[in-house]
Each structure stands twice: as C-alpha cells, then as structure tokens.
mmCIF file of C-alpha atoms in Angstrom:
data_model
loop_
_atom_site.group_PDB
_atom_site.id
_atom_site.type_symbol
_atom_site.label_atom_id
_atom_site.label_comp_id
_atom_site.label_asym_id
_atom_site.label_seq_id
_atom_site.Cartn_x
_atom_site.Cartn_y
_atom_site.Cartn_z
ATOM 1 C CA MET A 1 0.000 0.000 0.000
ATOM 2 C CA ASP A 2 1.326 3.410 -0.957
ATOM 3 C CA HIS A 3 0.871 5.648 2.104
ATOM 4 C CA ASN A 4 1.313 8.755 -0.049
ATOM 5 C CA SER A 5 -1.601 7.990 -2.366
ATOM 6 C CA PRO A 6 -5.046 9.505 -1.741
ATOM 7 C CA LEU A 7 -7.472 7.403 0.258
ATOM 8 C CA ASP A 8 -9.716 5.229 -1.865
ATOM 9 C CA ILE A 9 -13.106 5.721 -0.200
ATOM 10 C CA ASP A 10 -14.423 2.463 -1.717
ATOM 11 C CA SER A 11 -11.803 0.430 0.181
ATOM 12 C CA VAL A 12 -12.741 1.754 3.624
ATOM 13 C CA VAL A 13 -14.088 -0.967 5.899
ATOM 14 C CA ARG A 14 -17.207 -0.200 7.933
ATOM 15 C CA VAL A 15 -16.451 -0.439 11.648
ATOM 16 C CA LEU A 16 -19.090 -0.025 14.345
ATOM 17 C CA PRO A 17 -18.167 1.046 17.873
ATOM 18 C CA SER A 18 -18.797 -1.262 20.830
ATOM 19 C CA CYS A 19 -22.002 -1.259 22.860
ATOM 20 C CA THR A 20 -21.331 0.707 26.043
ATOM 21 C CA SER A 21 -23.933 -1.338 27.943
ATOM 22 C CA CYS A 22 -22.202 -4.627 27.038
ATOM 23 C CA GLU A 23 -18.892 -3.146 28.189
ATOM 24 C CA LEU A 24 -20.393 -1.903 31.475
ATOM 25 C CA GLU A 25 -21.954 -5.311 32.158
ATOM 26 C CA LYS A 26 -18.591 -7.008 31.611
ATOM 27 C CA GLN A 27 -16.870 -4.514 33.946
ATOM 28 C CA ALA A 28 -19.556 -5.206 36.575
ATOM 29 C CA GLY A 29 -18.753 -8.923 36.480
ATOM 30 C CA VAL A 30 -21.691 -10.092 34.373
ATOM 31 C CA GLU A 31 -20.709 -13.031 32.165
ATOM 32 C CA VAL A 32 -20.634 -11.535 28.662
ATOM 33 C CA THR A 33 -19.599 -13.887 25.849
ATOM 34 C CA HIS A 34 -18.739 -11.017 23.513
ATOM 35 C CA ILE A 35 -19.165 -7.271 23.263
ATOM 36 C CA ARG A 36 -21.737 -6.602 20.552
ATOM 37 C CA PRO A 37 -21.354 -3.699 18.107
ATOM 38 C CA ALA A 38 -23.434 -0.600 18.784
ATOM 39 C CA GLN A 39 -26.317 -0.098 16.382
ATOM 40 C CA TRP A 40 -28.054 2.799 18.122
ATOM 41 C CA ALA A 41 -26.865 6.204 19.301
ATOM 42 C CA LEU A 42 -29.040 7.357 22.187
ATOM 43 C CA THR A 43 -29.391 10.359 24.414
ATOM 44 C CA LEU A 44 -30.659 9.088 27.742
ATOM 45 C CA ARG A 45 -31.929 11.321 30.509
ATOM 46 C CA ASP A 46 -29.791 10.666 33.611
ATOM 47 C CA CYS A 47 -32.089 10.948 36.636
ATOM 48 C CA CYS A 48 -29.108 10.772 39.024
ATOM 49 C CA ALA A 49 -27.730 13.961 37.438
ATOM 50 C CA GLY A 50 -30.950 15.984 37.421
ATOM 51 C CA TRP A 51 -32.236 14.468 34.154
ATOM 52 C CA THR A 52 -29.119 15.603 32.258
ATOM 53 C CA PRO A 53 -29.002 14.156 28.708
ATOM 54 C CA THR A 54 -26.120 11.669 28.362
ATOM 55 C CA PRO A 55 -24.935 9.991 25.139
ATOM 56 C CA HIS A 56 -24.835 6.191 24.828
ATOM 57 C CA LEU A 57 -24.048 3.718 22.048
ATOM 58 C CA VAL A 58 -26.007 0.475 22.394
ATOM 59 C CA CYS A 59 -26.547 -2.798 20.558
ATOM 60 C CA HIS A 60 -29.942 -3.970 19.335
ATOM 61 C CA ILE A 61 -30.496 -6.137 22.424
ATOM 62 C CA HIS A 62 -29.897 -3.327 24.918
ATOM 63 C CA PHE A 63 -32.050 -0.983 22.818
ATOM 64 C CA VAL A 64 -34.968 -3.425 22.933
ATOM 65 C CA GLU A 65 -34.479 -3.907 26.697
ATOM 66 C CA LEU A 66 -34.618 -0.136 27.156
ATOM 67 C CA VAL A 67 -37.763 0.535 25.143
ATOM 68 C CA THR A 68 -39.674 -2.493 26.475
ATOM 69 C CA GLN A 69 -38.846 -2.049 30.161
ATOM 70 C CA HIS A 70 -41.708 -2.020 32.649
ATOM 71 C CA LEU A 71 -42.583 1.558 33.639
ATOM 72 C CA PRO A 72 -43.137 3.291 35.983
ATOM 73 C CA ALA A 73 -39.884 2.243 37.621
ATOM 74 C CA GLN A 74 -37.713 3.616 40.376
ATOM 75 C CA CYS A 75 -33.976 4.235 39.952
ATOM 76 C CA ALA A 76 -31.939 1.940 42.205
ATOM 77 C CA MET A 77 -29.322 4.685 42.689
ATOM 78 C CA CYS A 78 -31.245 7.917 43.363
ATOM 79 C CA GLY A 79 -34.817 6.715 43.920
ATOM 80 C CA ARG A 80 -36.405 8.945 41.256
ATOM 81 C CA THR A 81 -39.317 7.487 39.321
ATOM 82 C CA SER A 82 -39.497 7.288 35.526
ATOM 83 C CA ARG A 83 -43.149 7.132 34.521
ATOM 84 C CA ASN A 84 -42.816 6.645 30.739
ATOM 85 C CA ILE A 85 -40.155 6.132 28.074
ATOM 86 C CA SER A 86 -39.787 9.873 27.426
ATOM 87 C CA ASP A 87 -38.556 10.235 31.030
ATOM 88 C CA VAL A 88 -35.680 7.912 30.087
ATOM 89 C CA LEU A 89 -35.031 8.264 26.342
ATOM 90 C CA ASP A 90 -34.515 11.698 24.809
ATOM 91 C CA THR A 91 -33.345 10.806 21.269
ATOM 92 C CA ALA A 92 -32.450 7.659 19.294
ATOM 93 C CA MET A 93 -30.698 7.244 15.949
ATOM 94 C CA THR A 94 -29.521 4.140 14.121
ATOM 95 C CA LEU A 95 -25.821 3.837 13.321
ATOM 96 C CA GLY A 96 -24.404 2.689 10.022
ATOM 97 C CA THR A 97 -27.063 4.308 7.887
ATOM 98 C CA GLN A 98 -25.704 4.733 4.385
ATOM 99 C CA VAL A 99 -25.533 8.236 2.991
ATOM 100 C CA PRO A 100 -24.301 9.322 -0.439
ATOM 101 C CA THR A 101 -20.642 10.313 -0.520
ATOM 102 C CA PRO A 102 -19.747 13.578 -2.280
ATOM 103 C CA HIS A 103 -17.821 11.946 -5.154
ATOM 104 C CA ARG A 104 -20.633 9.553 -6.109
ATOM 105 C CA LYS A 105 -23.619 10.350 -8.255
ATOM 106 C CA THR A 106 -26.923 9.106 -6.918
ATOM 107 C CA ALA A 107 -29.553 7.701 -9.245
#
C-alpha cells in the first residue's frame, strides 16, 4: 500500500463502535460472551444527574431492553421514578445508515 496515495473511499471498511452497555456489564462482572457492536446512538436522561441528557451507544439487544422495560420504575441509585419512556429516552438514531458520498452520483 502506498501511504502517499489519496485514500480510496471504496476500500474503507465499515467499523461499528462497541455497545457501552455490554462493556459496562462485563466490567460489573456479568458473564458476557462477547461485546456486541453498537447499532443505536441514544441520548438518555440521567435521573441521578438531574435528568441531564447523556450519550450512549447500544446494541440492538440493549435498545430493545430499554424501550420495552416495565414503567413506571424507580432508579436503584437515586430513587427517582421514571413514569414513561420519554422520562428515560430523549433521542435515538440508528448507526451505520448509508448516505451518499460527495464523489458519487446518486440515481
């Protein structure tokens, strides 16, 4: 490979970041067979920090767990109650969505 040549955008490999929830579970001692790639970028509302929006990257399994959790629920750390999903989830966006690159013509 010639390191002085311009980057060929067609040869770039798609890499997804790791799921932060999988990583946190592994750090907490939960038996995790592998860290799954993140497929969702979320902004969660952190009740322990006064409902401050915090960014997270999660896999499809942790996303489904989040949006299907039983609510209302009480935070084990601060005791605040989340009554519906909008108390927990501020925004969600899928990762890896293909967009046209500037050098390509779209049909």
